[in-house]
Short mmCIF file of N, CA and C in Angstrom, two decimals:
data_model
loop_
_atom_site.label_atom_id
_atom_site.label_comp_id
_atom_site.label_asym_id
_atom_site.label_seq_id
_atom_site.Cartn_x
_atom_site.Cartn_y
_atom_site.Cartn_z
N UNK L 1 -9.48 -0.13 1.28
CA UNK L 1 -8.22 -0.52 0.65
C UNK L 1 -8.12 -2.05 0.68
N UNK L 2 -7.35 -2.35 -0.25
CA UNK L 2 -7.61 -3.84 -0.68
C UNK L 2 -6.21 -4.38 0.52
N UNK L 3 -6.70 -6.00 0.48
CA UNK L 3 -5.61 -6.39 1.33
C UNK L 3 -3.78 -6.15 0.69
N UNK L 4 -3.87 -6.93 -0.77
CA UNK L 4 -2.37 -6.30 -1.28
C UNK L 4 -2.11 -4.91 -1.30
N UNK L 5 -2.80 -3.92 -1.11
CA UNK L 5 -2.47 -2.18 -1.34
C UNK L 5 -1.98 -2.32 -0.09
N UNK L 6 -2.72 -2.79 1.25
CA UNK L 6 -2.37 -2.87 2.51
C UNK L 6 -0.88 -3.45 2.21
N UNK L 7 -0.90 -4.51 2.02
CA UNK L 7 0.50 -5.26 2.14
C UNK L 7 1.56 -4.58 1.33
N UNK L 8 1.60 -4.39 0.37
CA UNK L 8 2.61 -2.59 -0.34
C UNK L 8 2.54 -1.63 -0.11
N UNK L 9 1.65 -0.89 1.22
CA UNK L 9 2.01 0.14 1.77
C UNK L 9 3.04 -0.52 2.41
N UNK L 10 3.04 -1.53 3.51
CA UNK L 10 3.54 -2.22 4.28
C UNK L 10 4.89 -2.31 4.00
N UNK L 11 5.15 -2.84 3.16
CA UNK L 11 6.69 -3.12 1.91
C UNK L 11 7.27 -1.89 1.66
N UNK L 12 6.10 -0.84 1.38
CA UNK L 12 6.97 0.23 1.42
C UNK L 12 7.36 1.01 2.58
N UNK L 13 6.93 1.23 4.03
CA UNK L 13 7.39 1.18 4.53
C UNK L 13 8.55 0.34 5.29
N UNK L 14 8.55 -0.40 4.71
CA UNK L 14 9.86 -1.72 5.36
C UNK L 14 10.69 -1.14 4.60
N UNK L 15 10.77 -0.79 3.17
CA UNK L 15 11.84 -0.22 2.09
C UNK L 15 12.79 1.01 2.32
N UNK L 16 11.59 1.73 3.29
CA UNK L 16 12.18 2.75 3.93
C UNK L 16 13.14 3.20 5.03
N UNK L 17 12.69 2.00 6.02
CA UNK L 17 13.77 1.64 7.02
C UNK L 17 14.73 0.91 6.80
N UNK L 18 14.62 0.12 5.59
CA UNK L 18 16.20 -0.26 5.20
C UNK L 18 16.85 0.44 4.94
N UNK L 19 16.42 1.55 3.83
CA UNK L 19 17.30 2.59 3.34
C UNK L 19 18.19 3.70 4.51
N UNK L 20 17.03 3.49 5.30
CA UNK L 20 17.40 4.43 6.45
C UNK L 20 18.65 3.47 7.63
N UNK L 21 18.46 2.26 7.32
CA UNK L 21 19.26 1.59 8.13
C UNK L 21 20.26 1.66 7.05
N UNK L 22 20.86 1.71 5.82
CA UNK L 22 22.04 1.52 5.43
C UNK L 22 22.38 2.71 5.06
N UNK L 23 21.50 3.59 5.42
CA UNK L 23 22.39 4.79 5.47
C UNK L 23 23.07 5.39 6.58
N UNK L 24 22.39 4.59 8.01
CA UNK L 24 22.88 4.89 9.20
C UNK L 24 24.37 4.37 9.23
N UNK L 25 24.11 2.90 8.63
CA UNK L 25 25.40 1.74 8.32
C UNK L 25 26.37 2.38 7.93
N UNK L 26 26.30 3.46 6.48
CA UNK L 26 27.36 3.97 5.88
C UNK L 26 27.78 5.39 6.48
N UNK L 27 26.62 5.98 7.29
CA UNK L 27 27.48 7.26 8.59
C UNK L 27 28.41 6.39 9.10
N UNK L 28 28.24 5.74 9.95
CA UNK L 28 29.43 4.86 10.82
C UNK L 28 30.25 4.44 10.36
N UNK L 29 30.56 3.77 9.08
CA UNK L 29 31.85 3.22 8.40
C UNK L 29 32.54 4.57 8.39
N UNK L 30 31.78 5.81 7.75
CA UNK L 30 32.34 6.72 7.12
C UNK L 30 33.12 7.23 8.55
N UNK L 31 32.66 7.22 9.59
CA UNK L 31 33.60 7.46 11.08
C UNK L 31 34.89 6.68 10.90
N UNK L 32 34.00 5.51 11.15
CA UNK L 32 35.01 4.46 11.40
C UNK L 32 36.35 4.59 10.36
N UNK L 33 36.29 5.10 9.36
CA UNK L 33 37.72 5.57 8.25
C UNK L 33 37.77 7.00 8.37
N UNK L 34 37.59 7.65 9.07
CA UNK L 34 38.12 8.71 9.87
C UNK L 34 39.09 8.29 10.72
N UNK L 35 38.38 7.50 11.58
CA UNK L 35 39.06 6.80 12.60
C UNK L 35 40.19 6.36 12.31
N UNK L 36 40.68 5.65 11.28
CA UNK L 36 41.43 4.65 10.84
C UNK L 36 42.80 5.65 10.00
N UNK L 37 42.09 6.67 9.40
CA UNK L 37 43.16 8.00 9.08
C UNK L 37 43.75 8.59 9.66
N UNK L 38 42.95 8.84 10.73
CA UNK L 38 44.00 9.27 11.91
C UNK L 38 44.98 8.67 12.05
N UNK L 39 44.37 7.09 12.64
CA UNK L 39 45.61 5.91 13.34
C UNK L 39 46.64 5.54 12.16
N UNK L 40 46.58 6.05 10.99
CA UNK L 40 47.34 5.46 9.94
C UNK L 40 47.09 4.01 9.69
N UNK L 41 45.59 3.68 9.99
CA UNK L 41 45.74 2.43 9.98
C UNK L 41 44.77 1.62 8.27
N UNK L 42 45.17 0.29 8.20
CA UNK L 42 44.10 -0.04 6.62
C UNK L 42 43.07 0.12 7.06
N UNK L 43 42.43 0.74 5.96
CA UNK L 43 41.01 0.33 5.63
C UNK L 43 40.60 -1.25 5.27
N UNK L 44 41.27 -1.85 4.35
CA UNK L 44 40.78 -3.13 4.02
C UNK L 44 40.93 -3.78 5.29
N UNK L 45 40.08 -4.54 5.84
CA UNK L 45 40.34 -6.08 6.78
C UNK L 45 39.34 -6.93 6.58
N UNK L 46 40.30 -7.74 5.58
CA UNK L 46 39.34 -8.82 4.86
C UNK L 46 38.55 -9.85 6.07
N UNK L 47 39.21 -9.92 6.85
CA UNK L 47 39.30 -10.63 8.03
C UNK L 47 37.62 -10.70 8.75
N UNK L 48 37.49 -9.16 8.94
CA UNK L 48 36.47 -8.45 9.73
C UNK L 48 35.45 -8.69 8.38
N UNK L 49 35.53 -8.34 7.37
CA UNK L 49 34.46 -8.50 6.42
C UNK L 49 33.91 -10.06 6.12
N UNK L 50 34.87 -10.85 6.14
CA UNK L 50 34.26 -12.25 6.31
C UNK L 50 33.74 -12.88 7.62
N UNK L 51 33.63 -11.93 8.42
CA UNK L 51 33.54 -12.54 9.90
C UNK L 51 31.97 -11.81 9.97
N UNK L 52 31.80 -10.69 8.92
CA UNK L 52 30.31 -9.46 8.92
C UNK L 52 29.75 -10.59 8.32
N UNK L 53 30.37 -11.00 7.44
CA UNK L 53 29.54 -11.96 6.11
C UNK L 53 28.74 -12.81 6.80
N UNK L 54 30.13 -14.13 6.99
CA UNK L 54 29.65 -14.98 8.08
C UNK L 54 28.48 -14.76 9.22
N UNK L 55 28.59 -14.07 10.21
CA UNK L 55 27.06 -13.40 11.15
C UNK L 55 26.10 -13.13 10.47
N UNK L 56 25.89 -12.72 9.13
CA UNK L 56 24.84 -12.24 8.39
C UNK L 56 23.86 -13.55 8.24
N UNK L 57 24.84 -14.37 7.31
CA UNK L 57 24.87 -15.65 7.03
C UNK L 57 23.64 -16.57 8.18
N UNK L 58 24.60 -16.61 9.04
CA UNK L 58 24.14 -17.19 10.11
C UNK L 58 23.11 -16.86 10.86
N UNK L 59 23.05 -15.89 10.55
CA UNK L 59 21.64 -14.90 11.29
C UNK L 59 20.52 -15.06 10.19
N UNK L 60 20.47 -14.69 9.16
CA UNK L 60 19.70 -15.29 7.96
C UNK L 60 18.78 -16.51 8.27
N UNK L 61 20.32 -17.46 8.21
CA UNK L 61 19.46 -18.75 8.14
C UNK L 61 18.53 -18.94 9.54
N UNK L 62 19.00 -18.64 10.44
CA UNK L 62 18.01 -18.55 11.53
C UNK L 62 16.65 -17.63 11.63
N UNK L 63 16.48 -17.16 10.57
CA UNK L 63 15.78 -16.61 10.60
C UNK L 63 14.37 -17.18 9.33
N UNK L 64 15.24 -18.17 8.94
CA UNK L 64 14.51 -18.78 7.06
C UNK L 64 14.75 -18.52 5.93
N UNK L 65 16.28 -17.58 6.06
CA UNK L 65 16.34 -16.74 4.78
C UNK L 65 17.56 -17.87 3.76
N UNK L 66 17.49 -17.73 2.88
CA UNK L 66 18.36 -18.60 1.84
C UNK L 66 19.43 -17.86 2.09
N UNK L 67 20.63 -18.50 2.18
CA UNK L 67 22.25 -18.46 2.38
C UNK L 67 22.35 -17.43 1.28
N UNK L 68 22.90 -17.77 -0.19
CA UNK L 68 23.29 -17.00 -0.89
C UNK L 68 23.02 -15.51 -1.40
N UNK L 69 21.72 -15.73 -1.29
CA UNK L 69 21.17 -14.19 -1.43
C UNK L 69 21.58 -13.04 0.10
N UNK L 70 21.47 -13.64 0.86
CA UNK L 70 21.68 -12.91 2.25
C UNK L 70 23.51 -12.69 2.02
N UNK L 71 24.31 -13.62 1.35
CA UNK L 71 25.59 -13.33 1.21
C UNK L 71 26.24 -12.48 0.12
N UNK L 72 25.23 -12.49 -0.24
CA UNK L 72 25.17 -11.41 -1.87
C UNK L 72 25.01 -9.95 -1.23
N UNK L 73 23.57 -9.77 -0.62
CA UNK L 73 22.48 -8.76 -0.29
C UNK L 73 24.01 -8.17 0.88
N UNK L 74 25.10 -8.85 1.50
CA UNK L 74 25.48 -8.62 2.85
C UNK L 74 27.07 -8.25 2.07
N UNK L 75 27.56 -8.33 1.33
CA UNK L 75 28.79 -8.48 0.23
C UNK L 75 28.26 -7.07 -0.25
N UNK L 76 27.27 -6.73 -0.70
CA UNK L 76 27.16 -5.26 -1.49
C UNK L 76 26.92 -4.14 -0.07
N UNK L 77 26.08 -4.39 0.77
CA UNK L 77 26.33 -3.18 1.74
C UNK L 77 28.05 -3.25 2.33
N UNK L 78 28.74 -4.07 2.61
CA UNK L 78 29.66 -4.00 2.70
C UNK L 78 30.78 -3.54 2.18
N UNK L 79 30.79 -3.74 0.49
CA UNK L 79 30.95 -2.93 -0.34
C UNK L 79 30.91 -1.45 -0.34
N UNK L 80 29.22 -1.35 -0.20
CA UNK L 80 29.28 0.19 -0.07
C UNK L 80 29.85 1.05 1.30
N UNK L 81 30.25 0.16 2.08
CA UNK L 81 31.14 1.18 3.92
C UNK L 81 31.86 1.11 3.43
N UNK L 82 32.66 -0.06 2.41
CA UNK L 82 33.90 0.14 2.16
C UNK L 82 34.45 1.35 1.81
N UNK L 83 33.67 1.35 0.43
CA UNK L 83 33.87 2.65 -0.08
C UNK L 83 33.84 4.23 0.45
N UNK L 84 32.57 4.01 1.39
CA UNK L 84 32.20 5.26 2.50
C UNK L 84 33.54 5.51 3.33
N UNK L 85 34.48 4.88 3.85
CA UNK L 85 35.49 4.43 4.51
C UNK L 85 36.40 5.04 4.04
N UNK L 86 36.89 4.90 2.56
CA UNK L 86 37.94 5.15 2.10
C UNK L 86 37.63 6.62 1.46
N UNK L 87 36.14 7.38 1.27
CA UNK L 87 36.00 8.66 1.13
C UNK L 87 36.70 9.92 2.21
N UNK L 88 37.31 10.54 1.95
CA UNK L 88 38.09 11.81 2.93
C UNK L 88 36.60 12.30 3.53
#
């Protein structure tokens, strides 16, 4: 096997554990607005979502990754708990 086939098996397994990590991400929100139905409490807290952003952000760049895309890439999974959240 050639070195790039190697390196896109590779990718595709990395593709896989993301998926599997944001699906773990969106079990837990989907608690976490359980949680929050009970307590009668909001779902939205813009607060907490700019504070996810921000750590992402910051963790990114420490890592080499370009700001905006990591705030983009970190804005849409967030997005999607949201939504997981506010599902019954």
């Amino acid at each position: 096997m050639s070195d790039v086939a190697e390196l896109r098996n590779r990718i595709q397994a990395i593709d896989r554990e993301l998926l599997e990590l944001v699906a773990e991400r969106v079990s837990v929100a989907r608690r976490i607005g359980a949680n929050k139905r009970e307590r009668e409490s909001a779902t939205l807290d813009p607060g907490r979502e700019a504070a996810v952003i921000r750590h992402a952000v910051e963790r990114g760049r420490a890592l080499g990754l370009p700001e905006e895309p990591v705030r983009q890439l970190f804005w849409t999974v967030v997005g999607l708990c949201r939504s997981a959240q506010i599902e019954p």
